[in-house]
mmCIF file of C-alpha atoms in Angstrom:
data_model
loop_
_atom_site.group_PDB
_atom_site.id
_atom_site.type_symbol
_atom_site.label_atom_id
_atom_site.label_comp_id
_atom_site.label_asym_id
_atom_site.label_seq_id
_atom_site.Cartn_x
_atom_site.Cartn_y
_atom_site.Cartn_z
ATOM 1 C CA MET F 1 -0.198 0.261 -0.435
ATOM 2 C CA THR F 2 1.237 3.525 -1.534
ATOM 3 C CA LYS F 3 2.382 5.787 2.258
ATOM 4 C CA LEU F 4 0.820 8.664 1.275
ATOM 5 C CA GLN F 5 3.537 12.126 1.956
ATOM 6 C CA LEU F 6 0.608 14.575 3.835
ATOM 7 C CA LYS F 7 3.059 16.558 5.368
ATOM 8 C CA LEU F 8 4.225 18.330 2.654
ATOM 9 C CA VAL F 9 0.966 20.238 2.230
ATOM 10 C CA GLU F 10 1.913 22.484 5.310
ATOM 11 C CA GLN F 11 5.906 21.915 3.894
ATOM 12 C CA VAL F 12 4.561 23.472 0.135
ATOM 13 C CA ARG F 13 3.355 26.428 2.588
ATOM 14 C CA GLN F 14 5.941 27.414 4.659
ATOM 15 C CA GLN F 15 8.542 26.001 1.808
ATOM 16 C CA ASN F 16 6.676 28.874 -1.186
ATOM 17 C CA PRO F 17 8.884 26.743 -3.950
ATOM 18 C CA VAL F 18 9.214 27.932 -6.910
ATOM 19 C CA VAL F 19 7.571 26.073 -10.009
ATOM 20 C CA LEU F 20 8.531 26.935 -13.297
ATOM 21 C CA THR F 21 6.064 26.062 -16.013
ATOM 22 C CA ILE F 22 6.322 26.501 -20.065
ATOM 23 C CA ALA F 23 2.198 26.644 -20.647
ATOM 24 C CA ASN F 24 0.008 26.975 -22.996
ATOM 25 C CA MET F 25 -1.948 29.637 -24.359
ATOM 26 C CA VAL F 26 -5.195 28.453 -23.093
ATOM 27 C CA THR F 27 -4.911 28.174 -19.042
ATOM 28 C CA PRO F 28 -1.533 30.122 -18.070
ATOM 29 C CA ASP F 29 -3.846 32.547 -15.380
ATOM 30 C CA LYS F 30 -5.613 29.420 -14.002
ATOM 31 C CA VAL F 31 -2.187 27.204 -13.601
ATOM 32 C CA ALA F 32 -0.664 30.023 -11.407
ATOM 33 C CA ASP F 33 -4.131 30.389 -9.730
ATOM 34 C CA GLY F 34 -3.663 26.872 -9.176
ATOM 35 C CA LEU F 35 0.336 27.045 -7.790
ATOM 36 C CA SER F 36 0.175 30.195 -6.179
ATOM 37 C CA ALA F 37 -3.156 28.720 -3.801
ATOM 38 C CA ILE F 38 -1.711 25.460 -2.765
ATOM 39 C CA GLY F 39 1.834 27.753 -1.727
ATOM 40 C CA ALA F 40 3.933 27.852 -4.152
ATOM 41 C CA SER F 41 5.532 30.398 -6.140
ATOM 42 C CA PRO F 42 4.375 30.380 -10.505
ATOM 43 C CA ILE F 43 7.099 31.563 -13.001
ATOM 44 C CA MET F 44 6.598 31.390 -16.077
ATOM 45 C CA SER F 45 8.528 31.942 -19.605
ATOM 46 C CA ILE F 46 8.229 32.186 -23.411
ATOM 47 C CA ALA F 47 11.847 33.174 -24.167
ATOM 48 C CA PRO F 48 14.516 30.402 -24.740
ATOM 49 C CA GLN F 49 17.443 33.184 -23.969
ATOM 50 C CA GLU F 50 15.777 33.478 -20.208
ATOM 51 C CA SER F 51 15.908 29.251 -19.839
ATOM 52 C CA LEU F 52 18.810 28.925 -18.047
ATOM 53 C CA GLU F 53 18.334 32.162 -15.300
ATOM 54 C CA MET F 54 14.867 30.344 -15.096
ATOM 55 C CA VAL F 55 16.055 26.720 -14.190
ATOM 56 C CA GLU F 56 18.081 27.851 -12.130
ATOM 57 C CA LEU F 57 15.380 29.634 -10.369
ATOM 58 C CA ALA F 58 13.248 27.288 -10.170
ATOM 59 C CA ASN F 59 12.691 24.262 -7.962
ATOM 60 C CA ALA F 60 10.700 21.989 -10.283
ATOM 61 C CA ILE F 61 9.761 22.290 -13.947
ATOM 62 C CA THR F 62 6.260 21.673 -16.271
ATOM 63 C CA ILE F 63 6.253 21.149 -19.098
ATOM 64 C CA ASN F 64 2.408 21.392 -21.388
ATOM 65 C CA LEU F 65 2.474 21.083 -25.066
ATOM 66 C CA GLY F 66 -1.286 22.104 -25.217
ATOM 67 C CA THR F 67 -0.437 25.015 -27.483
ATOM 68 C CA ILE F 68 3.054 23.474 -28.800
ATOM 69 C CA ASP F 69 4.783 25.851 -31.958
ATOM 70 C CA ASP F 70 8.454 26.019 -33.318
ATOM 71 C CA LYS F 71 9.102 29.083 -30.660
ATOM 72 C CA GLN F 72 7.246 27.504 -27.938
ATOM 73 C CA LYS F 73 9.897 24.509 -28.947
ATOM 74 C CA ASP F 74 12.429 26.537 -28.853
ATOM 75 C CA GLU F 75 11.974 27.504 -25.236
ATOM 76 C CA VAL F 76 11.296 23.854 -24.167
ATOM 77 C CA ILE F 77 14.075 22.442 -25.277
ATOM 78 C CA ALA F 78 16.171 25.229 -24.441
ATOM 79 C CA VAL F 79 14.945 25.067 -20.216
ATOM 80 C CA LEU F 80 15.949 21.001 -20.911
ATOM 81 C CA LYS F 81 19.288 21.593 -22.312
ATOM 82 C CA ALA F 82 19.218 23.773 -19.092
ATOM 83 C CA ASN F 83 18.041 21.580 -16.047
ATOM 84 C CA HIS F 84 21.646 20.155 -15.773
ATOM 85 C CA ASN F 85 21.066 19.614 -12.139
ATOM 86 C CA GLN F 86 17.974 17.279 -13.143
ATOM 87 C CA LYS F 87 15.108 19.134 -11.406
ATOM 88 C CA PRO F 88 12.464 17.908 -11.161
ATOM 89 C CA ILE F 89 10.267 18.123 -14.601
ATOM 90 C CA VAL F 90 6.535 17.104 -15.602
ATOM 91 C CA LEU F 91 5.580 16.816 -19.063
ATOM 92 C CA ASP F 92 2.139 17.316 -19.655
ATOM 93 C CA PRO F 93 1.547 15.211 -23.547
ATOM 94 C CA VAL F 94 -1.735 17.858 -23.805
ATOM 95 C CA ALA F 95 -3.828 16.431 -26.988
ATOM 96 C CA ILE F 96 -1.640 13.898 -28.495
ATOM 97 C CA GLY F 97 -3.783 11.288 -29.450
ATOM 98 C CA ALA F 98 -5.179 13.759 -31.241
ATOM 99 C CA SER F 99 -2.139 15.183 -33.425
ATOM 100 C CA HIS F 100 0.757 13.821 -35.096
ATOM 101 C CA TYR F 101 2.693 17.071 -34.574
ATOM 102 C CA ARG F 102 2.366 16.587 -31.036
ATOM 103 C CA LEU F 103 2.599 13.012 -30.920
ATOM 104 C CA ALA F 104 5.705 13.130 -32.868
ATOM 105 C CA PHE F 105 7.287 15.907 -30.015
ATOM 106 C CA ALA F 106 5.923 14.493 -27.512
ATOM 107 C CA LYS F 107 8.429 11.125 -28.236
ATOM 108 C CA GLN F 108 11.077 13.422 -29.340
ATOM 109 C CA LEU F 109 11.359 14.382 -26.114
ATOM 110 C CA LEU F 110 11.339 11.736 -24.137
ATOM 111 C CA HIS F 111 14.035 10.235 -26.461
ATOM 112 C CA ASN F 112 16.006 12.700 -25.937
ATOM 113 C CA TYR F 113 15.414 14.119 -22.174
ATOM 114 C CA GLN F 114 14.103 12.433 -18.742
ATOM 115 C CA PHE F 115 11.119 13.489 -17.437
ATOM 116 C CA THR F 116 10.403 12.363 -13.952
ATOM 117 C CA VAL F 117 6.535 12.227 -14.329
ATOM 118 C CA ILE F 118 4.069 11.945 -16.965
ATOM 119 C CA ARG F 119 1.070 13.145 -16.674
ATOM 120 C CA GLY F 120 -1.874 12.887 -18.945
ATOM 121 C CA ASN F 121 -5.460 10.788 -19.375
ATOM 122 C CA ALA F 122 -6.123 7.838 -21.394
ATOM 123 C CA GLY F 123 -6.050 9.379 -24.393
ATOM 124 C CA GLU F 124 -3.017 10.539 -24.143
ATOM 125 C CA ILE F 125 -1.027 8.487 -21.751
ATOM 126 C CA ALA F 126 -2.759 5.465 -24.209
ATOM 127 C CA ALA F 127 -1.041 6.739 -27.123
ATOM 128 C CA LEU F 128 2.273 7.102 -25.678
ATOM 129 C CA ALA F 129 2.014 3.348 -24.955
ATOM 130 C CA ASN F 130 0.877 3.362 -28.557
ATOM 131 C CA ILE F 131 -2.673 1.805 -28.018
ATOM 132 C CA ASN F 132 -4.947 1.900 -30.481
ATOM 133 C CA TRP F 133 -7.400 4.492 -28.545
ATOM 134 C CA HIS F 134 -10.187 6.879 -30.009
ATOM 135 C CA SER F 135 -9.000 10.353 -28.071
ATOM 136 C CA ARG F 136 -11.728 13.473 -28.579
ATOM 137 C CA GLY F 137 -8.878 16.531 -28.603
ATOM 138 C CA ILE F 138 -8.352 17.193 -24.780
ATOM 139 C CA ASP F 139 -10.616 14.532 -23.948
ATOM 140 C CA SER F 140 -10.067 11.613 -23.097
ATOM 141 C CA GLY F 141 -11.924 9.700 -25.036
ATOM 142 C CA ASN F 142 -12.410 5.810 -25.281
ATOM 143 C CA GLY F 143 -10.444 2.614 -25.882
ATOM 144 C CA GLN F 144 -10.430 -1.180 -25.017
ATOM 145 C CA ALA F 145 -7.460 -1.340 -23.099
ATOM 146 C CA ASP F 146 -6.290 -1.994 -19.673
ATOM 147 C CA LEU F 147 -5.581 1.551 -18.582
ATOM 148 C CA HIS F 148 -3.400 0.116 -15.775
ATOM 149 C CA GLU F 149 -1.305 -1.718 -18.011
ATOM 150 C CA VAL F 150 -1.140 1.081 -20.311
ATOM 151 C CA ALA F 151 0.323 3.246 -17.148
ATOM 152 C CA LYS F 152 2.214 0.537 -15.999
ATOM 153 C CA VAL F 153 3.705 -0.061 -20.324
ATOM 154 C CA VAL F 154 4.533 3.750 -20.445
ATOM 155 C CA ALA F 155 6.334 4.056 -17.259
ATOM 156 C CA HIS F 156 8.539 0.946 -17.805
ATOM 157 C CA LYS F 157 9.507 2.591 -21.230
ATOM 158 C CA TYR F 158 10.531 6.070 -20.490
ATOM 159 C CA HIS F 159 11.762 5.088 -16.928
ATOM 160 C CA CYS F 160 8.979 7.766 -15.244
ATOM 161 C CA ILE F 161 5.941 7.658 -13.146
ATOM 162 C CA VAL F 162 3.176 7.848 -14.345
ATOM 163 C CA VAL F 163 -0.113 9.993 -13.394
ATOM 164 C CA LEU F 164 -2.926 8.508 -15.745
ATOM 165 C CA THR F 165 -6.097 10.984 -14.605
ATOM 166 C CA GLY F 166 -9.888 10.399 -15.367
ATOM 167 C CA LYS F 167 -12.934 9.337 -13.408
ATOM 168 C CA THR F 168 -10.298 7.260 -11.235
ATOM 169 C CA ASP F 169 -6.628 8.153 -10.922
ATOM 170 C CA ILE F 170 -3.877 6.179 -11.658
ATOM 171 C CA VAL F 171 -0.584 6.844 -10.106
ATOM 172 C CA THR F 172 2.674 3.581 -11.425
ATOM 173 C CA ASN F 173 6.212 4.102 -11.619
ATOM 174 C CA GLY F 174 5.831 0.328 -13.182
ATOM 175 C CA ASP F 175 6.421 -1.262 -10.089
ATOM 176 C CA ASN F 176 3.669 -0.064 -8.080
ATOM 177 C CA THR F 177 0.763 1.189 -8.657
ATOM 178 C CA PHE F 178 -1.470 3.923 -6.556
ATOM 179 C CA ILE F 179 -4.994 3.901 -7.518
ATOM 180 C CA ASN F 180 -7.642 7.563 -6.813
ATOM 181 C CA GLN F 181 -10.721 7.324 -6.953
ATOM 182 C CA LEU F 182 -12.197 10.760 -5.119
ATOM 183 C CA SER F 183 -13.648 12.499 -8.291
ATOM 184 C CA THR F 184 -16.364 14.967 -9.680
ATOM 185 C CA SER F 185 -17.393 16.077 -13.082
ATOM 186 C CA TYR F 186 -16.356 19.613 -12.357
ATOM 187 C CA PHE F 187 -12.472 18.448 -13.595
ATOM 188 C CA VAL F 188 -14.646 17.577 -16.854
ATOM 189 C CA THR F 189 -15.992 21.146 -17.281
ATOM 190 C CA ASN F 190 -12.847 23.158 -15.664
ATOM 191 C CA VAL F 191 -10.311 23.200 -19.023
ATOM 192 C CA GLY F 192 -7.160 22.731 -17.737
ATOM 193 C CA SER F 193 -7.594 20.809 -14.337
ATOM 194 C CA GLY F 194 -5.123 18.726 -15.700
ATOM 195 C CA ASP F 195 -2.804 22.101 -16.423
ATOM 196 C CA VAL F 196 -2.852 22.931 -12.801
ATOM 197 C CA LEU F 197 -2.750 19.451 -11.613
ATOM 198 C CA SER F 198 0.661 19.094 -13.589
ATOM 199 C CA SER F 199 2.266 22.122 -11.586
ATOM 200 C CA VAL F 200 0.680 20.885 -8.136
ATOM 201 C CA ILE F 201 2.809 17.363 -9.106
ATOM 202 C CA ALA F 202 5.663 19.380 -10.113
ATOM 203 C CA THR F 203 5.522 21.388 -6.916
ATOM 204 C CA TYR F 204 5.269 18.267 -4.616
ATOM 205 C CA LEU F 205 8.455 16.443 -6.475
ATOM 206 C CA SER F 206 10.703 20.258 -5.747
ATOM 207 C CA ILE F 207 9.943 19.129 -1.833
ATOM 208 C CA SER F 208 10.551 15.532 -1.710
ATOM 209 C CA LYS F 209 13.021 12.863 -2.157
ATOM 210 C CA ASP F 210 10.476 10.049 -2.846
ATOM 211 C CA TYR F 211 9.101 11.374 -5.835
ATOM 212 C CA TYR F 212 6.398 8.374 -6.719
ATOM 213 C CA ALA F 213 5.275 8.932 -2.906
ATOM 214 C CA ALA F 214 5.157 12.670 -3.961
ATOM 215 C CA ALA F 215 2.920 12.417 -6.872
ATOM 216 C CA CYS F 216 0.254 9.782 -5.395
ATOM 217 C CA THR F 217 0.392 12.719 -1.968
ATOM 218 C CA ALA F 218 -0.636 15.546 -5.072
ATOM 219 C CA THR F 219 -3.240 13.589 -6.632
ATOM 220 C CA LYS F 220 -4.777 12.858 -3.773
ATOM 221 C CA VAL F 221 -4.523 16.310 -2.310
ATOM 222 C CA PHE F 222 -5.747 17.993 -5.297
ATOM 223 C CA SER F 223 -8.658 15.705 -5.844
ATOM 224 C CA ALA F 224 -9.927 16.323 -2.257
ATOM 225 C CA ALA F 225 -10.131 19.577 -2.903
ATOM 226 C CA GLY F 226 -11.979 19.250 -5.199
ATOM 227 C CA VAL F 227 -14.482 17.008 -4.492
ATOM 228 C CA LYS F 228 -14.627 18.763 -0.960
ATOM 229 C CA ALA F 229 -15.436 22.320 -2.835
ATOM 230 C CA ALA F 230 -17.846 20.319 -5.008
ATOM 231 C CA ARG F 231 -20.110 19.335 -2.232
ATOM 232 C CA GLU F 232 -20.477 23.236 -1.073
ATOM 233 C CA SER F 233 -20.886 24.544 -4.458
ATOM 234 C CA SER F 234 -24.306 25.044 -6.460
ATOM 235 C CA GLY F 235 -22.952 25.100 -10.002
ATOM 236 C CA PHE F 236 -19.612 25.597 -12.061
ATOM 237 C CA GLY F 237 -19.133 28.910 -11.566
ATOM 238 C CA GLN F 238 -19.076 28.749 -7.691
ATOM 239 C CA TRP F 239 -17.250 25.596 -7.602
ATOM 240 C CA GLN F 240 -13.755 27.030 -9.022
ATOM 241 C CA VAL F 241 -14.239 29.809 -6.630
ATOM 242 C CA LYS F 242 -14.436 27.391 -3.916
ATOM 243 C CA PHE F 243 -11.942 24.964 -5.935
ATOM 244 C CA ARG F 244 -9.345 26.907 -5.136
ATOM 245 C CA ASP F 245 -10.577 28.381 -1.184
ATOM 246 C CA GLU F 246 -9.987 24.675 -0.869
ATOM 247 C CA LEU F 247 -6.492 23.865 -2.340
ATOM 248 C CA ALA F 248 -5.804 26.942 -0.109
ATOM 249 C CA THR F 249 -7.171 26.176 3.131
ATOM 250 C CA LEU F 250 -7.174 22.208 3.174
ATOM 251 C CA ASN F 251 -4.607 20.587 5.596
ATOM 252 C CA SER F 252 -3.569 16.970 5.798
ATOM 253 C CA SER F 253 -6.117 15.822 8.519
ATOM 254 C CA GLU F 254 -8.591 16.817 6.322
ATOM 255 C CA VAL F 255 -7.674 15.166 2.822
ATOM 256 C CA LEU F 256 -8.119 11.217 4.588
ATOM 257 C CA SER F 257 -11.224 12.793 5.698
ATOM 258 C CA VAL F 258 -12.529 13.579 2.013
ATOM 259 C CA LEU F 259 -14.345 9.996 1.074
#
């Protein structure tokens, strides 16, 4: 059984780690607000010229491929090359199952650089496993494969931790697997939920030596905040506000009380 590191909830607020996110153009404000809510210090960049300084400043990095173009490719590669001290990196391969262009770039990155975590939905992780899956843009789509096995295949293939998110979240390093069944439909409605989670995971990686436990903990805390907010909300707009409030105030004991 995976032991969660719930002490990280308070440690993030105490240490205020800097998380560099190479964001997509759709959700940078949501990511920044989410990181600020949990106690991290968000920073974003689009200029390859400052990549070395940004990486030196950051405690962890998130690479999001949601609106990738040639200019952002240069930034991504510059950041990865500048990461000499091997600070933890999360790859969010947004919608790679829907675009050969995105999939090819994601595989290029994974072939050339080591990532700590890959965080994606079923369609995105299946694409990395070369599994036939019907993807629908940023949605997870559907297919017949065993998602637990798909996640393990990708973890072994790229020697990293995989966080496959959906109604049930699967976190695996290829040998150990953590299942998180906390979820709310608002995560699907809210464009950018996955983007925020990817950077939240990076935050937790930055203050723990046990990357697997940190990824499991971040996933659990994030979903607990969302579920708790849903129970106190009458609609989507209200949930968005309450979700950020929960991220900012949820403590370690409350995480376990959300069932």
